[in-house]
Every structure is written in C-alpha cells, then in structure tokens.
Short mmCIF file of C-alpha atoms in Angstrom, two decimals:
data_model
loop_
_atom_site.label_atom_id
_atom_site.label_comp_id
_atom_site.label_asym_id
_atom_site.label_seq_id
_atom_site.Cartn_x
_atom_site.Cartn_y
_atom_site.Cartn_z
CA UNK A 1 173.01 166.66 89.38
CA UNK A 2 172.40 163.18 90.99
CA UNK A 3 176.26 163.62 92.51
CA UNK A 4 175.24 166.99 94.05
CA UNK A 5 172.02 166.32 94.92
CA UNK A 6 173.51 163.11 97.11
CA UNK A 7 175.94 165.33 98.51
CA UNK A 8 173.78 167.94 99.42
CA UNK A 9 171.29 165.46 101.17
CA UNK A 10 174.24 164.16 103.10
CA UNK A 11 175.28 166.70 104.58
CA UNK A 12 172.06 167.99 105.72
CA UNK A 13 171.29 164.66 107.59
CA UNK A 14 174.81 165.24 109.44
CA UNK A 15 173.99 168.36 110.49
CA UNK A 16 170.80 167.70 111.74
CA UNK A 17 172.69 164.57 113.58
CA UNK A 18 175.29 166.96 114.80
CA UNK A 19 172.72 169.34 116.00
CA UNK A 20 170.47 167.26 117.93
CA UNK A 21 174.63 165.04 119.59
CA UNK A 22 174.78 168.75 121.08
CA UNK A 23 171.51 169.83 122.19
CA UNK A 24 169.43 171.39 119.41
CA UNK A 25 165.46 171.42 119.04
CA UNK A 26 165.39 170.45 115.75
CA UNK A 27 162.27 171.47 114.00
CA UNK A 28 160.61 168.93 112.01
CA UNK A 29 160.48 170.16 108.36
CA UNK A 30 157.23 169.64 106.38
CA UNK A 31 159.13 170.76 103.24
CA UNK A 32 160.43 167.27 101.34
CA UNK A 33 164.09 166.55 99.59
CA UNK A 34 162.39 167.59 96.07
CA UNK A 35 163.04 171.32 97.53
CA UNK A 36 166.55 170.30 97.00
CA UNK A 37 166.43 169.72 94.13
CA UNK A 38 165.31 172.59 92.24
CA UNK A 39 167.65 175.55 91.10
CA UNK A 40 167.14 179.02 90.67
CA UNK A 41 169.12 181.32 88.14
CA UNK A 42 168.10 185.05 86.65
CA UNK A 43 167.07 184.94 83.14
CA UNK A 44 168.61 188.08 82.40
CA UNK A 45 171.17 190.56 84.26
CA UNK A 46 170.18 193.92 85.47
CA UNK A 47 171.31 196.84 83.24
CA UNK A 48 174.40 198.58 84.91
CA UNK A 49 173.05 202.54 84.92
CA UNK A 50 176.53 203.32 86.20
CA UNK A 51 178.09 202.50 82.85
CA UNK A 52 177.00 206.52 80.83
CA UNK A 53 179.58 205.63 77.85
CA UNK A 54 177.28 205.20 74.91
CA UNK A 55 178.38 203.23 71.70
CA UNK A 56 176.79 202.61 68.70
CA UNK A 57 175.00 199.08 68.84
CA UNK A 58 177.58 197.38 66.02
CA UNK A 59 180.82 198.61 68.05
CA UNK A 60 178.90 197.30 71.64
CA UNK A 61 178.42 194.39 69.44
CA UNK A 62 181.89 193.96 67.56
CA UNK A 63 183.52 194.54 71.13
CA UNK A 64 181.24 191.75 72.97
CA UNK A 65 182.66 189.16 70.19
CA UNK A 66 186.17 190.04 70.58
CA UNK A 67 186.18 190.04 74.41
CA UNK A 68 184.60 186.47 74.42
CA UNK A 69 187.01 185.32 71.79
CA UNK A 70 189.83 186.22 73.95
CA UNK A 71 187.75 184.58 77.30
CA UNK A 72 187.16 181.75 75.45
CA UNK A 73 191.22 181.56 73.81
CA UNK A 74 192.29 182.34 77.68
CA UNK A 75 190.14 179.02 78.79
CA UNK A 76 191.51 177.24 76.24
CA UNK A 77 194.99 177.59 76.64
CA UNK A 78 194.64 176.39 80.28
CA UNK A 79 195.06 172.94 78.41
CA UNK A 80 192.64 171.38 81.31
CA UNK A 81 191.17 168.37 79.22
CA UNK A 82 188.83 165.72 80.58
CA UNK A 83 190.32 162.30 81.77
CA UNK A 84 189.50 159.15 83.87
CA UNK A 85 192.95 159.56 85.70
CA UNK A 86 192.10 160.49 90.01
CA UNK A 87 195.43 161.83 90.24
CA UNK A 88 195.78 164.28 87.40
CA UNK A 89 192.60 166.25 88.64
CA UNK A 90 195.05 166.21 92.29
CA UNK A 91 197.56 167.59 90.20
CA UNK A 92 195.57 169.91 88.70
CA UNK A 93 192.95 171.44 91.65
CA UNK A 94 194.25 173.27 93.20
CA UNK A 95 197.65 173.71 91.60
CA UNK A 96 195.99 174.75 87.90
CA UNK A 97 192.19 175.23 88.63
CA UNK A 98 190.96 176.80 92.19
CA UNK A 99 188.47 179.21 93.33
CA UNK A 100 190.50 182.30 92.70
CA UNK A 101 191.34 181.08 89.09
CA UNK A 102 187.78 179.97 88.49
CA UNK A 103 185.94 183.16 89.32
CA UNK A 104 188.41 185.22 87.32
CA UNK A 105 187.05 183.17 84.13
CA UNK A 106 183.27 183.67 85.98
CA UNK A 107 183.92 187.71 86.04
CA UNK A 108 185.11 187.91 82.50
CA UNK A 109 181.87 186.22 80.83
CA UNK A 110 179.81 187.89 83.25
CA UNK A 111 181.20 191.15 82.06
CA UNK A 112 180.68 190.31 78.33
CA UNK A 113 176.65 188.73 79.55
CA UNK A 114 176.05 192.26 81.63
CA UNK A 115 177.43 194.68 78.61
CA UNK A 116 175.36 192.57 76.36
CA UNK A 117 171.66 192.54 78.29
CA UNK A 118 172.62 196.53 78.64
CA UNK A 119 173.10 197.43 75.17
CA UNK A 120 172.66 194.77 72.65
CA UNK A 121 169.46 193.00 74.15
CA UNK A 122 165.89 193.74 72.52
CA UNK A 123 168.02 196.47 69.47
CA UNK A 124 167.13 196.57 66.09
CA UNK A 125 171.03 194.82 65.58
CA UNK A 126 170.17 191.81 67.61
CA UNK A 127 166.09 191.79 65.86
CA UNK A 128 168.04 191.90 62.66
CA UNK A 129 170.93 189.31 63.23
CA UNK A 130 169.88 185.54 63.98
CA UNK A 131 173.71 184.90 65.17
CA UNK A 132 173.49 187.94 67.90
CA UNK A 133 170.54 186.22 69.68
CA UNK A 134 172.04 182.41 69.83
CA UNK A 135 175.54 184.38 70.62
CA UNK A 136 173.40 185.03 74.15
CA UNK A 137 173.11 181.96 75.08
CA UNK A 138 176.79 180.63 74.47
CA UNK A 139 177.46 183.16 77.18
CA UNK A 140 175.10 182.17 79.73
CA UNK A 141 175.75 178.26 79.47
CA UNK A 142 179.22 178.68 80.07
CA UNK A 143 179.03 181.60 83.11
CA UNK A 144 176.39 179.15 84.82
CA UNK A 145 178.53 175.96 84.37
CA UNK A 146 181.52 177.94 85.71
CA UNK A 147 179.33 178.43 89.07
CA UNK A 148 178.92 174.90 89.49
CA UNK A 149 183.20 174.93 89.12
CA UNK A 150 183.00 177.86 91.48
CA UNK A 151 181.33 176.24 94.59
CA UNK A 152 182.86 172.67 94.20
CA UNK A 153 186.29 174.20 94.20
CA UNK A 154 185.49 176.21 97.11
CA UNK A 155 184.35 173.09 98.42
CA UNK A 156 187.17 170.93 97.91
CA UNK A 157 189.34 173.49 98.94
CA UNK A 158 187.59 174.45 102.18
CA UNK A 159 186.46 171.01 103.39
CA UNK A 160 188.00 168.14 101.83
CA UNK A 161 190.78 166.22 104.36
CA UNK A 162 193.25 166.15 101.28
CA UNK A 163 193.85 170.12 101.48
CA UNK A 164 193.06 170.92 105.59
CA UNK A 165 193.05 168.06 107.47
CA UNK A 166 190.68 167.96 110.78
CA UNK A 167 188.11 165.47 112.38
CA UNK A 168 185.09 167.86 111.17
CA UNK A 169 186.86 167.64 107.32
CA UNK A 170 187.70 163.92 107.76
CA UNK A 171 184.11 163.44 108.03
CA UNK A 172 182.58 165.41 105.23
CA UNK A 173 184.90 163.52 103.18
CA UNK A 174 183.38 160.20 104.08
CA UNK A 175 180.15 161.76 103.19
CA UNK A 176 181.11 163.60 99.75
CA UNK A 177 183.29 161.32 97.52
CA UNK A 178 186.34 163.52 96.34
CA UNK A 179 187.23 161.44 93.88
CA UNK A 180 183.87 162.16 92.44
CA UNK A 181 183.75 165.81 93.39
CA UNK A 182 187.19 166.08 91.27
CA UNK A 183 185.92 164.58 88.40
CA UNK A 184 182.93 166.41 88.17
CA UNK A 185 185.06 169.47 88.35
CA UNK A 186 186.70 168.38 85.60
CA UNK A 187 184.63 166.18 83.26
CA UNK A 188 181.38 168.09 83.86
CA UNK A 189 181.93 171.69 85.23
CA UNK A 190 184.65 172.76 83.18
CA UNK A 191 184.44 170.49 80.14
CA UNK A 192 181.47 171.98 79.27
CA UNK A 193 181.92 175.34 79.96
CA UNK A 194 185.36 174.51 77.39
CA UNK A 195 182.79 172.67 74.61
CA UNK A 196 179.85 176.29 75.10
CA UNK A 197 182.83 178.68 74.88
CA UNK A 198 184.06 177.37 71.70
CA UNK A 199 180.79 176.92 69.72
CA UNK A 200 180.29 180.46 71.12
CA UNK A 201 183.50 181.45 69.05
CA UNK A 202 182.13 179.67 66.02
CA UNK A 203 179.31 182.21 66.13
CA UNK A 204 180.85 185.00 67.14
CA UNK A 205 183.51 184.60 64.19
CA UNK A 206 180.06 185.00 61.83
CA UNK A 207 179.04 187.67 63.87
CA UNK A 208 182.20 189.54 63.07
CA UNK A 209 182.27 188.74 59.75
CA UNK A 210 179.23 190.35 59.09
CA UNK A 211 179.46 193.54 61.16
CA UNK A 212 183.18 194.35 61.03
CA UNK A 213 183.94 196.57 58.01
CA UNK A 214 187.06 197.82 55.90
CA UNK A 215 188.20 201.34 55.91
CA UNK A 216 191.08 203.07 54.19
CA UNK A 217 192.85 205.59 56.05
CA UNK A 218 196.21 207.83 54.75
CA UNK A 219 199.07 208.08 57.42
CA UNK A 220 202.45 209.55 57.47
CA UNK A 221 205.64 207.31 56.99
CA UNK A 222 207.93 206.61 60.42
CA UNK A 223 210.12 209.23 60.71
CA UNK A 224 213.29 209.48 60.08
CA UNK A 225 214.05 205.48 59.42
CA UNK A 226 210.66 204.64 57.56
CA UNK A 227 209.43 200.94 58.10
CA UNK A 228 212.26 199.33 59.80
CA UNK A 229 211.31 196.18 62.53
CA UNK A 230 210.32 198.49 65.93
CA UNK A 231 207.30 200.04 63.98
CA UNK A 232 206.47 197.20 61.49
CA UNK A 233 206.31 195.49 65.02
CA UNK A 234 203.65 197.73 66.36
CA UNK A 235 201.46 197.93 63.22
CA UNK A 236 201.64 194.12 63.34
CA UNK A 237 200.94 194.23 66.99
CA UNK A 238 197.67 195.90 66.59
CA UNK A 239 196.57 193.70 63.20
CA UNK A 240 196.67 190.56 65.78
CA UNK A 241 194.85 192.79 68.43
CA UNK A 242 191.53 193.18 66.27
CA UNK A 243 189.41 190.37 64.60
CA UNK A 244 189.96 191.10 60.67
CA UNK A 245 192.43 191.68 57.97
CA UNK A 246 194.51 194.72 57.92
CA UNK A 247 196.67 195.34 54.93
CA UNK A 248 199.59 198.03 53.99
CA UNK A 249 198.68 199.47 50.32
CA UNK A 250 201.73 200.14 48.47
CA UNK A 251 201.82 201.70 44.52
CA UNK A 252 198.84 199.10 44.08
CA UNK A 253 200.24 195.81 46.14
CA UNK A 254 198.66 194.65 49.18
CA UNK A 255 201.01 193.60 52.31
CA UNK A 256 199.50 191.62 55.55
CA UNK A 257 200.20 193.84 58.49
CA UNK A 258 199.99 190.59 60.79
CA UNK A 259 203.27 189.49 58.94
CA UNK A 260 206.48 191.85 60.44
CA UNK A 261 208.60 190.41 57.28
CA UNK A 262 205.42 191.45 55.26
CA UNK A 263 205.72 194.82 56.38
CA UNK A 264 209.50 195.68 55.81
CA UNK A 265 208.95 194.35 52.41
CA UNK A 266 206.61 196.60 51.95
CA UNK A 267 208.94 199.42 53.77
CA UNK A 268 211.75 198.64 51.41
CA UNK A 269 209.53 199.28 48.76
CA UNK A 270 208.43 202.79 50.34
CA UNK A 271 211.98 203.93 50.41
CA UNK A 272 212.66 203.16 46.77
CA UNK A 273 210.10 205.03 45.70
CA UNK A 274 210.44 207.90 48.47
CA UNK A 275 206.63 208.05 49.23
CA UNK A 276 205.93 210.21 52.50
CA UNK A 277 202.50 208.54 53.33
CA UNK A 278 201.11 205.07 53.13
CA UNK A 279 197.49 203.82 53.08
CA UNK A 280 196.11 201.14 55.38
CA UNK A 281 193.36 198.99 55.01
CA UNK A 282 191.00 197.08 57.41
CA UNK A 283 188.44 197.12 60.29
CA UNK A 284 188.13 200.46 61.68
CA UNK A 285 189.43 199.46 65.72
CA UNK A 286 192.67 198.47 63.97
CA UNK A 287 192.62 201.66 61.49
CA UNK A 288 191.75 203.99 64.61
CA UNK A 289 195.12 202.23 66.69
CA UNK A 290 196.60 202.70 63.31
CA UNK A 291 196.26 206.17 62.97
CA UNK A 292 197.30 207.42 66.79
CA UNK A 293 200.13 205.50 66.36
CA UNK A 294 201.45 207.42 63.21
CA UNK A 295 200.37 210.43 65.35
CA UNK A 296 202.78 209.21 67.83
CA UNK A 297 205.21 208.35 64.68
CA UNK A 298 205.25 204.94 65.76
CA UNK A 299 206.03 205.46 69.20
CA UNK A 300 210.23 205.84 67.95
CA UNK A 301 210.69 207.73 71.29
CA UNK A 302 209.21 204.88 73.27
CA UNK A 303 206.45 206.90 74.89
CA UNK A 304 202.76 204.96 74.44
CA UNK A 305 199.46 206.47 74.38
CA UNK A 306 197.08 205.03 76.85
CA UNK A 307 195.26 203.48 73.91
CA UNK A 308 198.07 202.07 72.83
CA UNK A 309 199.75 200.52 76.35
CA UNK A 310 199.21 196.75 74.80
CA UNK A 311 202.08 197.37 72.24
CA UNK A 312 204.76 198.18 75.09
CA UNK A 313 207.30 195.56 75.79
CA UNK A 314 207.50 194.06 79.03
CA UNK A 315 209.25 195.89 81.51
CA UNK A 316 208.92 199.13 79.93
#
C-alpha cells in the first residue's frame, strides 16, 4: 500500500505541475493526501435477475466448488512463483502475465463470487455448513487482489518507457519505480491471490466431501465391441471431469473409472461372462454424463451431445 500510495501521490503532484507549465487555474484542494489513501470495495455483489435457471442449493453449491477448483488449478499451472530476480518479472509481464490474461482469471472468480451471493448466500445450506461461509471469503480475497494485478499491469503496460517509449512515459517512469511496480505484481498481487486460491481449495475439497453423494445407476454395455479403449476413454474422461470417485461394478468387484487400463479389465471381464448391462457408481454429475453417454452408446459413431462436447478430441 505504501508503494501505491507513493505512486499515486506522485503523479498527482506532476499533474498539477503539468497543469499549471500550460496554463491551468488550479483549484486549491481543502481535501488532504489521507483521501488517498482510503479504498472502497462492495461487500457483496448484486444478484444477477437475468440468470431464471433454478438449482437446488447443494448442486449451486457442488458446482461453485468445482468451478473454483479448476480457477484455482488454471492459476496454478501458470507456474508464476515469487522471486527477487528484476529480470524474470521482464520476462514474465507481459509475455506470461498482462492485462488481458489477468482479467480472464478476475472474470472467472467473479463468476463463481456472483453465482454464490445469488443462490448460496443467507440459505439454510450455507446456515448449516461452517465451510460454505469461510468458502466466501477465499473468493473475495483473491478477486480483490487480482484488481490490484489488474490496474498495475495496465499500468506498466500503458505507461512504463520499457513497453512504449515517449517523453510523457519516460517521465512517469522516473516517478513510479518499475522495478518496484514489477515486483509488486508479482510478490504481492499475484502471490497472494496464488496462497487465497489454494486454501480456498482446501475448503472447498471438505465442502465436497460432505455434499457430493454416491448413486448407482444400470446402463447398457457399448455396442457391438463392449469396453474396448475409445469408450473406457470417455467414461474415464468424465470420472476426472467431476470431484469424487466413480467406480464400474462388475459380478461384485469394484473398477476405478479414472483408470482406462482399470476399465478394460473390467470390460474383459464383461465379455467372459456376456453381461448386457453394467452398474456404475459415484457422484450423481458423473452418473448423469454417465448415463447420456450409454444413451449415445458411447458416442462409437463419433457424434457428441452438447453435454458431452468436453470428451471430443481435438480437432473433431
């Protein structure tokens, strides 16, 4: 805050300067610097009335968890790490990290923070569930720090000499250390916003726990082939899609449907014993994706349901 606060102070001075070198009344401001200083932010986002789908409170809930865990996974797999090295955050901003990067993160939590104040904030689920109302806050930290990121990549990008180069640019940069500005990017902005996002996992992993729960379903076998690798594939395509364990259930043996080689095990053993259906086992997004893809018999004809686009290999 001191660094932006500076900053901030700076550059108001030169543009009173600059005002006054070409002409300008300037109007003598009984407000002091301490104005500067103090920052605004919502508590709480307005509900979206566009949004008519209705959910039940546990699948609004269930959803909200597994959309930040994949934010959070995205974020993390950036591999953007703190350091004290100037010209690795050159490397990085804005090569790896810029403005149009940064608010693609910013719109993803702000979509998980908006579907959450609409219809998970003040329910009976979030009264009932400790882990729910902390989960809110591991949202907001992280959308808030990723503002900061926001406007002091916009910054650097727009204004410092290193990216446009110009008299005007030249001397902001002698007024706002880049150096500093980088780091801060880095070390502060999204460090933290890194550190909020993954305790935020660690509660949303208990949140899932809790509210996800197992079904059984009955579906047909793959026609005319049975289990082979193209629709083992998809049925392990859509166990790593969902938060949970889903299982094949074969003449009493369990088979992990994340596991492809699991799965034409458990095919081989469906041929020898010539059964038509199969059960499956686990949370009921998975089971639901489970059962329109037998519907589909496993897709063998290479046409996807909507629901079902994420299984399609690239370029199909």
């Amino acid at each position: 805050m001191k660094f932006i606060n500076r900053s901030i102070l700076n550059l108001k001075d030169e543009v009173i300067r600059t005002g006054k070198l070409n002409g300008l009344q300037i109007i003598s401001d009984k407000g002091s610097d301490d104005e500067f200083f103090k920052i605004e932010s919502n508590k709480r986002l307005p509900k979206n009335i566009m949004d008519d789908e209705v959910k039940e409170e546990r699948e609004r809930a269930i959803d909200l968890c597994q959309k930040y865990r994949k934010i959070a996974k995205m974020i993390d797999d950036a591999k953007i790490d703190k350091s004290d090295n100037v010209e690795k955050f050159r490397a990085l901003i804005p090569a790896k990290l810029d403005e149009k990067i940064v608010r693609m993160y910013k719109e993803h939590i702000h979509s998980v923070q908006s579907e959450y104040d609409t219809y998970v904030k003040n329910t009976s689920l979030e009264k009932d569930n400790e882990d729910l109302g902390n989960f809110r806050g591991y949202v907001s930290m992280p959308l808030h720090l990723l503002e900061v990121v926001l406007w002091l990549c916009h910054f650097y990008e727009r204004h410092e000499d290193d990216i446009r180069h110009g008299e005007c640019k030249q001397n902001i940069s002698r007024m706002v250390n880049k150096d500093d500005l980088l780091g801060h990017i880095v070390n502060f902005g999204f460090h933290f916003s890194k550190h909020f996002l993954r305790e935020g996992d660690k509660i949303a992993i208990a949140i899932l726990a809790e509210l996800v729960k197992n079904i059984r379903v009955e579906v047909n076998v793959p026609q005319p082939l049975g289990f082979h690798a193209r629709p083992s594939t998809y049925i392990s395509l859509i166990a790593r899609q969902y938060d949970g364990e889903l299982h094949m259930l074969v003449n009493g043996e369990k088979y992990n449907a994340k596991s492809v080689m699991s799965l034409l095990q458990a095919g081989g053993a469906i041929a020898d014993k010539g059964f038509k259906t199969v059960e499956f086992e686990g949370p009921q997004q998975a089971i639901e994706d489970v059962k329109i893809l037998a519907q589909y018999n496993y897709c063998e004809e290479g046409e996807f349901p909507r629901k079902l686009s994420y299984l399609k290999p690239e370029g199909v």
